[in-house]
PDB file of C-alpha atoms in Angstrom:
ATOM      1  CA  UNK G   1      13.753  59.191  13.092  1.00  0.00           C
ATOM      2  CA  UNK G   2      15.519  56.024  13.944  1.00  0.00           C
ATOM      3  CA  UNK G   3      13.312  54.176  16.612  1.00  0.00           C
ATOM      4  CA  UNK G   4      11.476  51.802  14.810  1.00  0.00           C
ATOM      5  CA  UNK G   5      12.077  48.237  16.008  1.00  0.00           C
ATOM      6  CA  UNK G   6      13.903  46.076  14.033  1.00  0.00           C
ATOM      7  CA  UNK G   7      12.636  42.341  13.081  1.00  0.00           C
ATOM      8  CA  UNK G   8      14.776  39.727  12.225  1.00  0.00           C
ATOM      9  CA  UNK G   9      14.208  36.876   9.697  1.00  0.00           C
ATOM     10  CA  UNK G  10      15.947  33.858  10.499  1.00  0.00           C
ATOM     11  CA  UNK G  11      15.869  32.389   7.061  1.00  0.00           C
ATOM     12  CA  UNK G  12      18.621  34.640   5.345  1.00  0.00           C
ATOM     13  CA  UNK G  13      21.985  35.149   5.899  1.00  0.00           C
ATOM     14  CA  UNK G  14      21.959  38.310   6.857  1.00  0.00           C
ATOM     15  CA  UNK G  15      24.307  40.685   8.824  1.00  0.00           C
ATOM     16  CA  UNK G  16      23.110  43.581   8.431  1.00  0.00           C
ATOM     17  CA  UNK G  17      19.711  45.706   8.189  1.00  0.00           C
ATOM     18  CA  UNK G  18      18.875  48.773   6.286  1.00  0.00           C
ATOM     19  CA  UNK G  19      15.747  50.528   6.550  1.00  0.00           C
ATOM     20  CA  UNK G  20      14.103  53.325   4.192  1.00  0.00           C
ATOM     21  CA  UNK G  21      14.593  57.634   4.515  1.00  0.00           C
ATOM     22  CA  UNK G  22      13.216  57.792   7.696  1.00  0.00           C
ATOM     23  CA  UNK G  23      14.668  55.326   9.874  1.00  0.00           C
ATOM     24  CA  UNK G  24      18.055  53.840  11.103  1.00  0.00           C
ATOM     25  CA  UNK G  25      20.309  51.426   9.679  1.00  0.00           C
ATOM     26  CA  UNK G  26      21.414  48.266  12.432  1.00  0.00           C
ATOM     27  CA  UNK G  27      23.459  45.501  12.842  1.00  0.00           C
ATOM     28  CA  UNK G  28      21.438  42.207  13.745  1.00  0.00           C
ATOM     29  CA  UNK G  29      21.551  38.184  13.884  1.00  0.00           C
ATOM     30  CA  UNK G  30      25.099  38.063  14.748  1.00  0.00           C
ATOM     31  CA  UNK G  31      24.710  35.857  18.119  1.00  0.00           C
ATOM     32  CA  UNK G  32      26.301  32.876  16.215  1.00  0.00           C
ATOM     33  CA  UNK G  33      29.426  34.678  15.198  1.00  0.00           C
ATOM     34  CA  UNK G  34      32.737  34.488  16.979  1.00  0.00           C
ATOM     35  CA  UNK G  35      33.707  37.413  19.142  1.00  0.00           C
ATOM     36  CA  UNK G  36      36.503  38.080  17.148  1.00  0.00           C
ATOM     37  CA  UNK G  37      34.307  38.848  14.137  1.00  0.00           C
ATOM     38  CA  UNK G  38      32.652  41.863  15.438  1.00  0.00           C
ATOM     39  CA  UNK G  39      35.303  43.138  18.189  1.00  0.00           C
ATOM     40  CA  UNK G  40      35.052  46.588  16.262  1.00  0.00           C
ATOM     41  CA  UNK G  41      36.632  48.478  18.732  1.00  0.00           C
ATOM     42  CA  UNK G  42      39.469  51.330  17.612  1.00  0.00           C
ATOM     43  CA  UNK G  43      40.761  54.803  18.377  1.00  0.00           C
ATOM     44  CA  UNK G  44      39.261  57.651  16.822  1.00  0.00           C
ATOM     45  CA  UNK G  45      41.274  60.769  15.790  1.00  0.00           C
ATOM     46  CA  UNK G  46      38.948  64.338  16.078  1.00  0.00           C
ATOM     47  CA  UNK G  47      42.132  65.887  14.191  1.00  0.00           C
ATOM     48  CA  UNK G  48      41.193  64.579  10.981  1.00  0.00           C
ATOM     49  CA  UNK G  49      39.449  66.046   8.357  1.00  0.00           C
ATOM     50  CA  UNK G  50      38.424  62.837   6.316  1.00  0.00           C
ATOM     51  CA  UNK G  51      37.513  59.631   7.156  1.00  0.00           C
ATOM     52  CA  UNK G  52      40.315  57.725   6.691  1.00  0.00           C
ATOM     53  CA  UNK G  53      42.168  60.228   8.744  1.00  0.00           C
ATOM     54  CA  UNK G  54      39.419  60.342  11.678  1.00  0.00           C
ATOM     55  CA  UNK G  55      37.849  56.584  11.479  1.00  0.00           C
ATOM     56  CA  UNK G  56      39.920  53.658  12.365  1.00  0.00           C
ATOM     57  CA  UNK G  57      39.253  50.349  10.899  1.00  0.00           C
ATOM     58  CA  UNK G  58      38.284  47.280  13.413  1.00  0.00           C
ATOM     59  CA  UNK G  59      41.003  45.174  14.307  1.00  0.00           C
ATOM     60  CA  UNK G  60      41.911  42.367  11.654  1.00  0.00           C
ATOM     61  CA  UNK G  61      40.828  44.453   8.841  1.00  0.00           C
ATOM     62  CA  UNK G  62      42.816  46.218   6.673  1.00  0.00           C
ATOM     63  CA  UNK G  63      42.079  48.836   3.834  1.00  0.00           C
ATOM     64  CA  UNK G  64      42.837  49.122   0.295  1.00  0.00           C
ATOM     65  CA  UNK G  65      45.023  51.671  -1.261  1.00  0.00           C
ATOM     66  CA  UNK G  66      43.710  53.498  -4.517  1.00  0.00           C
ATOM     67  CA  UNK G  67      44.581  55.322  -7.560  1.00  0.00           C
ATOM     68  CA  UNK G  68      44.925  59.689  -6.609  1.00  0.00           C
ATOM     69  CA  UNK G  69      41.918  59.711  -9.968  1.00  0.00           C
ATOM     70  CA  UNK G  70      39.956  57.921  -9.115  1.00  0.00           C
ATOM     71  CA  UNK G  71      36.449  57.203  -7.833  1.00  0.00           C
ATOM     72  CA  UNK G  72      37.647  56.148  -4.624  1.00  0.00           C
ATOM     73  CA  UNK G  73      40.016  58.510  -4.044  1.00  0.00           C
ATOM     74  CA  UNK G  74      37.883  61.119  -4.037  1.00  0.00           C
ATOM     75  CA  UNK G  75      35.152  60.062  -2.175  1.00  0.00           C
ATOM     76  CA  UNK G  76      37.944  58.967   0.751  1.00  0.00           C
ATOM     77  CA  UNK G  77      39.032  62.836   0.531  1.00  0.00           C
ATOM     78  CA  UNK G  78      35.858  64.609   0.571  1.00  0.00           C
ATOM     79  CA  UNK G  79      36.539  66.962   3.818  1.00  0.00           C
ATOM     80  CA  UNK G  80      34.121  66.520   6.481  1.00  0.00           C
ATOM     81  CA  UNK G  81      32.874  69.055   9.086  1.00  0.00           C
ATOM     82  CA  UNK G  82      34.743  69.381  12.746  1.00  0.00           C
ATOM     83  CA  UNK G  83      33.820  66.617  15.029  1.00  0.00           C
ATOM     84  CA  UNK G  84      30.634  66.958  16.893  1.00  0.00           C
ATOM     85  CA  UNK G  85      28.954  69.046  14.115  1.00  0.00           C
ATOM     86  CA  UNK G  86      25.185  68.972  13.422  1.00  0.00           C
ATOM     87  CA  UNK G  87      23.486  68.107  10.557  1.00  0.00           C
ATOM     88  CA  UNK G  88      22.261  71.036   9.192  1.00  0.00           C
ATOM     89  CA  UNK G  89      19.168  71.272   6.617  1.00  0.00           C
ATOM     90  CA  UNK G  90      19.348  73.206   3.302  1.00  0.00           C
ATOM     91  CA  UNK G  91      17.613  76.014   5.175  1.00  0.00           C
ATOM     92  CA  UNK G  92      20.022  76.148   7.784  1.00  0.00           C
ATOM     93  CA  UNK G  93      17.928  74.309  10.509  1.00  0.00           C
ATOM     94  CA  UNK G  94      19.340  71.593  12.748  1.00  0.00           C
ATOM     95  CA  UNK G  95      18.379  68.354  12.360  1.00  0.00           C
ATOM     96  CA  UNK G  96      17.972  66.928  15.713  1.00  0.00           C
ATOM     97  CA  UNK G  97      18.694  63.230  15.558  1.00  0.00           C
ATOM     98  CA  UNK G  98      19.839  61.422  18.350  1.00  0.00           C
ATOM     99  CA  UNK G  99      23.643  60.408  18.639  1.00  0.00           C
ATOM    100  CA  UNK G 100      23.657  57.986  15.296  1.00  0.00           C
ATOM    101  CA  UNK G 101      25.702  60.332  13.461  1.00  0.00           C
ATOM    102  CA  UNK G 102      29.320  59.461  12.912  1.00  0.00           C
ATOM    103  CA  UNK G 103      30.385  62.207  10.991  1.00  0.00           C
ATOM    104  CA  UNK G 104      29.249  64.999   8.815  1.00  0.00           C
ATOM    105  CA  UNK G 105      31.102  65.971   5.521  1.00  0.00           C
ATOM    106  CA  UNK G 106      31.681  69.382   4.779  1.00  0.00           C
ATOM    107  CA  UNK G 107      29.309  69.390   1.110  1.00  0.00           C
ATOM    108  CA  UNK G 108      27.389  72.639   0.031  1.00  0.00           C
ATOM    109  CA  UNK G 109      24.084  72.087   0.141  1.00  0.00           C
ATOM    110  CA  UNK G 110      21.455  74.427  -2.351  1.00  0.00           C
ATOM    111  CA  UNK G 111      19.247  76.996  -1.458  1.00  0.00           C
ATOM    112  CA  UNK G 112      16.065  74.398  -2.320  1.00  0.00           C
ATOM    113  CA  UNK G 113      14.780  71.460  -1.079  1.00  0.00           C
ATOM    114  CA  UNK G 114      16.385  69.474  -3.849  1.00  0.00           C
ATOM    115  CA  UNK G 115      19.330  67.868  -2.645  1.00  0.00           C
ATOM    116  CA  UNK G 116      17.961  64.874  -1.106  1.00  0.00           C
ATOM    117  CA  UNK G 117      18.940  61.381  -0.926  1.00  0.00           C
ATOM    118  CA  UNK G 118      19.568  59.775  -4.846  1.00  0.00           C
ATOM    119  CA  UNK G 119      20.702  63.696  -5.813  1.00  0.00           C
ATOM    120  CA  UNK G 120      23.684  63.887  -3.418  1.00  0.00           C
ATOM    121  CA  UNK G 121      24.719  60.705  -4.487  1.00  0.00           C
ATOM    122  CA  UNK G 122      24.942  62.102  -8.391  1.00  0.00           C
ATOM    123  CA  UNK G 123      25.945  64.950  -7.071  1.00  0.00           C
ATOM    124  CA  UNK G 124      29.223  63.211  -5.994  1.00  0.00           C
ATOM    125  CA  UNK G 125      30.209  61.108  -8.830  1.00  0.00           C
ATOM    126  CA  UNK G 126      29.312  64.124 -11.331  1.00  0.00           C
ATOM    127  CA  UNK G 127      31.670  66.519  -9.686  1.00  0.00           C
ATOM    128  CA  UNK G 128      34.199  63.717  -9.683  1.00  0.00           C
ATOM    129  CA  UNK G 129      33.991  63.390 -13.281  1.00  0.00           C
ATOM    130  CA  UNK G 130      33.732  67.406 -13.650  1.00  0.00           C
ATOM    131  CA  UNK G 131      36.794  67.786 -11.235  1.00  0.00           C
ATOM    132  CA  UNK G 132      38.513  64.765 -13.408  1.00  0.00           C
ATOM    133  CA  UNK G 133      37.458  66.672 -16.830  1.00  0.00           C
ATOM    134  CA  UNK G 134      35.577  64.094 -18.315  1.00  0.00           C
ATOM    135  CA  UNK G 135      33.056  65.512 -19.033  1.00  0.00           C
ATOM    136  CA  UNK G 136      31.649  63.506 -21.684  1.00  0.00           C
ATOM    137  CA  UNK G 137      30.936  60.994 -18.769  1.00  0.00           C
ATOM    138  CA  UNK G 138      28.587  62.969 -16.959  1.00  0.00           C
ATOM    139  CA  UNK G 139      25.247  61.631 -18.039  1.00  0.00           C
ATOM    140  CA  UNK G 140      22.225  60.619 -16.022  1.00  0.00           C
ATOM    141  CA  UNK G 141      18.739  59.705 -16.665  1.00  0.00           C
ATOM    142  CA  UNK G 142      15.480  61.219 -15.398  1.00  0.00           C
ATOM    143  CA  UNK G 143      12.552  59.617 -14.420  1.00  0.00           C
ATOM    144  CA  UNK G 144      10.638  59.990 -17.652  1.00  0.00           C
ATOM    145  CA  UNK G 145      13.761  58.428 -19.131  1.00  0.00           C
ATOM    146  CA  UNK G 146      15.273  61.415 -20.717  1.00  0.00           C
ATOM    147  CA  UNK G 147      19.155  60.548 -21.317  1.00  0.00           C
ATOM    148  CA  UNK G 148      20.665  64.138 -20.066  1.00  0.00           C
ATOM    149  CA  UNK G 149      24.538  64.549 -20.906  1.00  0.00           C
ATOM    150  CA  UNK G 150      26.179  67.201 -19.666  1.00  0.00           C
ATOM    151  CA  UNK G 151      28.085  67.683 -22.903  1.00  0.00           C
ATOM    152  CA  UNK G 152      24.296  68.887 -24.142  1.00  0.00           C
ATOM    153  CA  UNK G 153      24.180  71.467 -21.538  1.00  0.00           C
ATOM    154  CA  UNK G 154      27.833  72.445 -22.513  1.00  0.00           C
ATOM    155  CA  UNK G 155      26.688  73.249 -26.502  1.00  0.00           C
ATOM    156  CA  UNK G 156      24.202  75.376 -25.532  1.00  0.00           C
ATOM    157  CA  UNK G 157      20.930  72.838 -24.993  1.00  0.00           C
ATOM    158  CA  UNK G 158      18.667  72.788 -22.642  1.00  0.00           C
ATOM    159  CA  UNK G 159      15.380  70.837 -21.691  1.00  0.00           C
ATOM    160  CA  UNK G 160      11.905  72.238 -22.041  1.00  0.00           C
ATOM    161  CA  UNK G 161       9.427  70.382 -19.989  1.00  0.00           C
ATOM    162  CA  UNK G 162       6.138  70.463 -20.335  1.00  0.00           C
ATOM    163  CA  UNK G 163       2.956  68.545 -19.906  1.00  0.00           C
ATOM    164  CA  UNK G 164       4.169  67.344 -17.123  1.00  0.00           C
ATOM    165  CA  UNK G 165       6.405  64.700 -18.065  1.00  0.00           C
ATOM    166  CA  UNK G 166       7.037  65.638 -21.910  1.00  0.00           C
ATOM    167  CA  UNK G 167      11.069  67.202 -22.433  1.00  0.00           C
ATOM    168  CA  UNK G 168      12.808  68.005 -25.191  1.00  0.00           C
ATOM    169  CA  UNK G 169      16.144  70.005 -26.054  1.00  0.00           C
ATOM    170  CA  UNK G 170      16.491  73.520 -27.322  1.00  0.00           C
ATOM    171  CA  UNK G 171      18.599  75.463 -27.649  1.00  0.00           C
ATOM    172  CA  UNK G 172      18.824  78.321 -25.532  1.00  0.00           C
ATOM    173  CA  UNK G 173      21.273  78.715 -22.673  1.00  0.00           C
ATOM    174  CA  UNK G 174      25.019  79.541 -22.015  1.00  0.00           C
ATOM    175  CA  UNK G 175      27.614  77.264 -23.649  1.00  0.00           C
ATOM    176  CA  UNK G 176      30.829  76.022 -22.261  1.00  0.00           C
ATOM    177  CA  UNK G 177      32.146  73.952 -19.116  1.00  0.00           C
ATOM    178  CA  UNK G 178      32.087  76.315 -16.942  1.00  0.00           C
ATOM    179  CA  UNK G 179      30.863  75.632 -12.871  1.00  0.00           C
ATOM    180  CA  UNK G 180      27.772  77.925 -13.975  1.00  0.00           C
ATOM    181  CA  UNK G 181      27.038  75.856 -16.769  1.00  0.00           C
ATOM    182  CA  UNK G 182      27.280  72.575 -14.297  1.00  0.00           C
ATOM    183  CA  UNK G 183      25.949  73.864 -11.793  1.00  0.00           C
ATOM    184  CA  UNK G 184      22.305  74.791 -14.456  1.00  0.00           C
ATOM    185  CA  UNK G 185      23.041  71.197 -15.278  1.00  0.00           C
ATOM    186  CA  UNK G 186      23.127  69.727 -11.989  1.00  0.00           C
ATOM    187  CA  UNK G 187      20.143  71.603 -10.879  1.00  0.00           C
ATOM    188  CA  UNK G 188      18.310  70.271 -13.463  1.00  0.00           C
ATOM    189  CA  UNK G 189      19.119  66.619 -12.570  1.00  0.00           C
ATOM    190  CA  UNK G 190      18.198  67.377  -9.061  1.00  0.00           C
ATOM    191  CA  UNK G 191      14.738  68.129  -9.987  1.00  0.00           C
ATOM    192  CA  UNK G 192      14.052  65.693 -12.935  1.00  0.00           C
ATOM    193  CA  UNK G 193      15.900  62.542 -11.583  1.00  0.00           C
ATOM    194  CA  UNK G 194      16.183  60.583  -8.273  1.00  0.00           C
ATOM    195  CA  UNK G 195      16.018  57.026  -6.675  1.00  0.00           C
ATOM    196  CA  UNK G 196      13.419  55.651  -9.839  1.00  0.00           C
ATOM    197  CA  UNK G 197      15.422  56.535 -12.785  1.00  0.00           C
ATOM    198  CA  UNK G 198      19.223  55.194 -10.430  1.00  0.00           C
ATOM    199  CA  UNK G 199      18.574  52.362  -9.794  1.00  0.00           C
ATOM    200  CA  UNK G 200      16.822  51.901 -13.346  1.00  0.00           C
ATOM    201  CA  UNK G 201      20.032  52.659 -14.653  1.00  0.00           C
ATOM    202  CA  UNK G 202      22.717  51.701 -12.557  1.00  0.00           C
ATOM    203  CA  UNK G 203      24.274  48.474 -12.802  1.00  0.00           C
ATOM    204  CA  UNK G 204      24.466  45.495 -10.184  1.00  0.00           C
ATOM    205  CA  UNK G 205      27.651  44.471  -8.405  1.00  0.00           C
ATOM    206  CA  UNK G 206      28.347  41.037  -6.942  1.00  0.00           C
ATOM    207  CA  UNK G 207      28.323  41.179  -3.050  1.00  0.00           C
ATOM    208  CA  UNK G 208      32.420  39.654  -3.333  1.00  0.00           C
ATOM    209  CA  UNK G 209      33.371  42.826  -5.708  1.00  0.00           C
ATOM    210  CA  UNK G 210      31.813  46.142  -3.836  1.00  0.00           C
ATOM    211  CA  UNK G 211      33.722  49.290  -3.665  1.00  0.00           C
ATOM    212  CA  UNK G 212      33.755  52.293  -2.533  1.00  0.00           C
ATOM    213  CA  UNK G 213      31.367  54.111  -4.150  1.00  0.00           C
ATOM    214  CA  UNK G 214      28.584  51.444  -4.880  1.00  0.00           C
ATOM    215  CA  UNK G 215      25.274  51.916  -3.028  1.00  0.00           C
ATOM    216  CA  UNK G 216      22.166  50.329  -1.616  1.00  0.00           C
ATOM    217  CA  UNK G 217      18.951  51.591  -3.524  1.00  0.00           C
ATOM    218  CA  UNK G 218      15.227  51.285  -3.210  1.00  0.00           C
ATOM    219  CA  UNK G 219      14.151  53.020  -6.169  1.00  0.00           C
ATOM    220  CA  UNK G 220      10.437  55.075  -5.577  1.00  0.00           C
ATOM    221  CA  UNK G 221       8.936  57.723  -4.713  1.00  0.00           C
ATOM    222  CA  UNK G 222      10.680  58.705  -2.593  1.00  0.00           C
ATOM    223  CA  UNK G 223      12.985  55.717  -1.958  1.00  0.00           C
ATOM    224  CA  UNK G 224      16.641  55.741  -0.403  1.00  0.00           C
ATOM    225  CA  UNK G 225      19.919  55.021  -1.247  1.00  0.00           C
ATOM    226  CA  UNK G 226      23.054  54.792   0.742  1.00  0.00           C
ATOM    227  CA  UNK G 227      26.558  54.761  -0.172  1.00  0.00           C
ATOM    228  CA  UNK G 228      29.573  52.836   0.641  1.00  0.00           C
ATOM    229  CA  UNK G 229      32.143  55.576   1.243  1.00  0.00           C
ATOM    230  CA  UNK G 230      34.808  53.410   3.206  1.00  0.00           C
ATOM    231  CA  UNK G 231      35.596  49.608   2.948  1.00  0.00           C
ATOM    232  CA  UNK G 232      38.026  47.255   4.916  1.00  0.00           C
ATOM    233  CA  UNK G 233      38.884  43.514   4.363  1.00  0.00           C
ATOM    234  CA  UNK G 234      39.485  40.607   6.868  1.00  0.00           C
ATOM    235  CA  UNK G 235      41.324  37.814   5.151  1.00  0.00           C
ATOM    236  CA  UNK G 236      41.015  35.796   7.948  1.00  0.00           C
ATOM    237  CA  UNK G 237      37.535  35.994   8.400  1.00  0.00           C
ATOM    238  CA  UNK G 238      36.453  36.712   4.974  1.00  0.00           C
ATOM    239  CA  UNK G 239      34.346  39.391   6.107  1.00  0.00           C
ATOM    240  CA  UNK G 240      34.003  42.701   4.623  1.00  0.00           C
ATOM    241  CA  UNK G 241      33.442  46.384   6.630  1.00  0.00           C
ATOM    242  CA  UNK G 242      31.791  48.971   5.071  1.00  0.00           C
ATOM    243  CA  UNK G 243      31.364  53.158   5.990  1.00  0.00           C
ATOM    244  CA  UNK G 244      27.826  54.293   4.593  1.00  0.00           C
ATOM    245  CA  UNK G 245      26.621  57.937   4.242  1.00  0.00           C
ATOM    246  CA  UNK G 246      23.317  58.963   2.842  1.00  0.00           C
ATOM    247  CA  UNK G 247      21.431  62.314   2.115  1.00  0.00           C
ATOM    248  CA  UNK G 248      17.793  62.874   3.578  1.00  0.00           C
ATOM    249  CA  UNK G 249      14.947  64.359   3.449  1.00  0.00           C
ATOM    250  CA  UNK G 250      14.097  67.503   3.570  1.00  0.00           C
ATOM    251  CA  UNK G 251      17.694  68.664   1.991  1.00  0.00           C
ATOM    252  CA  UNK G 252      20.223  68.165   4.163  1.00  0.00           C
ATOM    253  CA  UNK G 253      24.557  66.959   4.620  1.00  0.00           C
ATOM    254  CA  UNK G 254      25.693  64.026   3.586  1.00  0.00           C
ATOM    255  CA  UNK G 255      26.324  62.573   6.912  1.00  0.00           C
ATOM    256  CA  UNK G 256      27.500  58.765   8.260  1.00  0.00           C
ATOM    257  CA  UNK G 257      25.753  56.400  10.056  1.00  0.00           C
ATOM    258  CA  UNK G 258      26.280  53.938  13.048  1.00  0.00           C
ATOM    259  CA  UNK G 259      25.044  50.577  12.406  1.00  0.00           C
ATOM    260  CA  UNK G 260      24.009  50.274  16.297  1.00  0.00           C
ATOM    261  CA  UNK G 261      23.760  51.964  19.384  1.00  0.00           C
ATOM    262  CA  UNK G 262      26.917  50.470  20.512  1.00  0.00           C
ATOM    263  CA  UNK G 263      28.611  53.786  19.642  1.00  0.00           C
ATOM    264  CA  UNK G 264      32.061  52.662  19.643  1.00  0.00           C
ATOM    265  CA  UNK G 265      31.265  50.323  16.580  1.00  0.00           C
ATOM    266  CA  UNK G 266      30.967  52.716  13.056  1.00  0.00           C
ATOM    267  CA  UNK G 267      31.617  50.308  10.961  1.00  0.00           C
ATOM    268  CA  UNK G 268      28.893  47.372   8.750  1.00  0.00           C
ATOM    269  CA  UNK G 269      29.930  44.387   8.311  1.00  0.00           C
ATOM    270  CA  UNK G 270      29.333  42.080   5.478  1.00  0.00           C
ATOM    271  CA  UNK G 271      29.657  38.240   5.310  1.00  0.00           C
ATOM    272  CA  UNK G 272      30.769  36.347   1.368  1.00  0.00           C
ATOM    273  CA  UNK G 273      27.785  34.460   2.041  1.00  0.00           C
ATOM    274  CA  UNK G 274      25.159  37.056   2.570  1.00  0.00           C
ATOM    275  CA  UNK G 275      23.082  37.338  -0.597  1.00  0.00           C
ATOM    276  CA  UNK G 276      19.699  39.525   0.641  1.00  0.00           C
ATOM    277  CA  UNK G 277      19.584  42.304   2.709  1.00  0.00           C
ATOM    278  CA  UNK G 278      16.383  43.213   4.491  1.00  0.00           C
ATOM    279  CA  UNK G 279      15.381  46.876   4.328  1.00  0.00           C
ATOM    280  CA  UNK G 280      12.374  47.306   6.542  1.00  0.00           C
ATOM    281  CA  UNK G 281      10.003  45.712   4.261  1.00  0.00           C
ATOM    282  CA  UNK G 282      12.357  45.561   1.134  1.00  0.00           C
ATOM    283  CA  UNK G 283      14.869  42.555   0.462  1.00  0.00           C
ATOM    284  CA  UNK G 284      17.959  43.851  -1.525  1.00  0.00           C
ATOM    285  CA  UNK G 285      19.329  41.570  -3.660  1.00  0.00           C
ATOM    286  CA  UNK G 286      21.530  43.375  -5.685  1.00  0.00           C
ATOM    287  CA  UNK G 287      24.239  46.522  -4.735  1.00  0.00           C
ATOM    288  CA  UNK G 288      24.779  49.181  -7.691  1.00  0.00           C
ATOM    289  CA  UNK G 289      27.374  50.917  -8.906  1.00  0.00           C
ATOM    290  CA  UNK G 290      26.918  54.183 -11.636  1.00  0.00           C
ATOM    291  CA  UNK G 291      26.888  53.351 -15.145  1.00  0.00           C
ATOM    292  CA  UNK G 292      28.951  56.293 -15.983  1.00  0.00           C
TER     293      UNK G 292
END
């Protein structure tokens, strides 16, 4: 994992590259920028238990305060693991990767291979909205292109597949909104949705408007998404600095990810003017954010 050589393409404005599940993310083309643009250096604090409490921003930049309900809110206080933890698979293995991990957050993982990449990212914003109580919001699409609410799941419903791709609802499980009714729901989306059916339904977000919460999405089998779970703004500069944190493959925590092997720098930075993103053989044009 992570040692494939990165290639740069001159024509595009482009700060930073992403590659697919099985490789790292890296900074690149930035030997025209002022040295003031990507001084990222800061203090770290192993005390704290989120990122905002453990990851400084770079100097100039400055982060934005949000509301206690919302999206953002929650992913800045999802609890991560004690410093210098491992990422650990959903079988309890180690993963050994080299020193590219920034952080690991403290997110239980199931007992089969099924939390991968796309799923941990629904996994997030649906126990947001279940944590929030709205749970009429918590609706996602599988890949045969199903619509799957969880108020469904709540009356009783459930999907029969068969034939492979062929669902439909009956009824025949537990009602309510309880966490053993979401959690029958969730592992349903697990298996029956993923990168295809996200980014088939998620919506695009101007490069100038990203939030927390938005991701980077190459939708196939497998594919890979990443999302932004920190931001910071230099007014000065115009430049934006993003925190991103992905699931993998096989099933494993949601961890963050250095953008180089300069190890003091944790952050990616993104210019107004960058409009494509080059993802080891993919261009991104677009960032998404959930429909619901």
């Amino acid at each position: 994992m992570y040692h494939t050589p990165f290639i740069p393409i001159s024509l595009l404005s482009i700060s930073i590259f992403f590659i697919c599940c099985n490789a790292k993310i890296a900074e690149v083309d930035r030997q025209n920028k002022p040295a003031t643009t990507i001084d990222l250096f800061f203090v770290d604090s192993c005390q704290g238990m989120t990122v905002r409490d453990r990851i400084a921003v770079p100097s100039g930049f400055e982060r934005k305060e949000y509301d206690d309900h919302s999206f953002q809110q929650y992913i800045l206080t999802l609890p991560l693991k004690p410093c210098e933890s491992s990422v650990v698979s959903y079988s309890g293995d180690t993963m050994h990767y080299p020193d590219e991990i920034v952080g690991v957050y403290d997110i239980a993982l199931t007992k089969e291979d099924i939390l991968q990449c796309a799923d941990m990212l629904m996994k997030i914003r649906a126990e947001y909205l279940y944590a929030e109580k709205r749970y009429d919001e918590i609706i996602f699409t599988i890949t045969n292109g199903m619509v799957v609410p969880f108020s469904k799941f709540a009356a009783g419903y459930r999907v029969k597949v068969s034939g492979g791709n062929q669902t439909q609802w009956v009824c025949s499980g537990e009602k309510g909104f309880t966490r053993e009714v979401f959690d029958s729901y969730l592992t349903f989306i697990y298996y029956y949705a993923g990168t295809l059916s996200l980014n088939k339904t998620s919506i695009p977000v101007d490069i100038n408007e990203i939030e927390i919460g938005d991701f980077f999405i190459i939708g196939g089998s497998p594919g890979h998404c990443m999302m932004m779970v920190d931001k910071a703004y230099n007014k000065e500069t115009k430049e934006t600095a993003i925190l991103l944190g992905q699931g993998y493959m096989p099933s494993q925590d949601f961890h963050l990810l250095y953008p180089t092997e300069d190890f003091a720098n944790k952050w990616f930075i993104i210019h107004e003017q960058d409009s494509s993103f080059y993802i080891y053989g993919y261009v991104f044009d677009t960032i998404k954010r959930f429909a619901h």
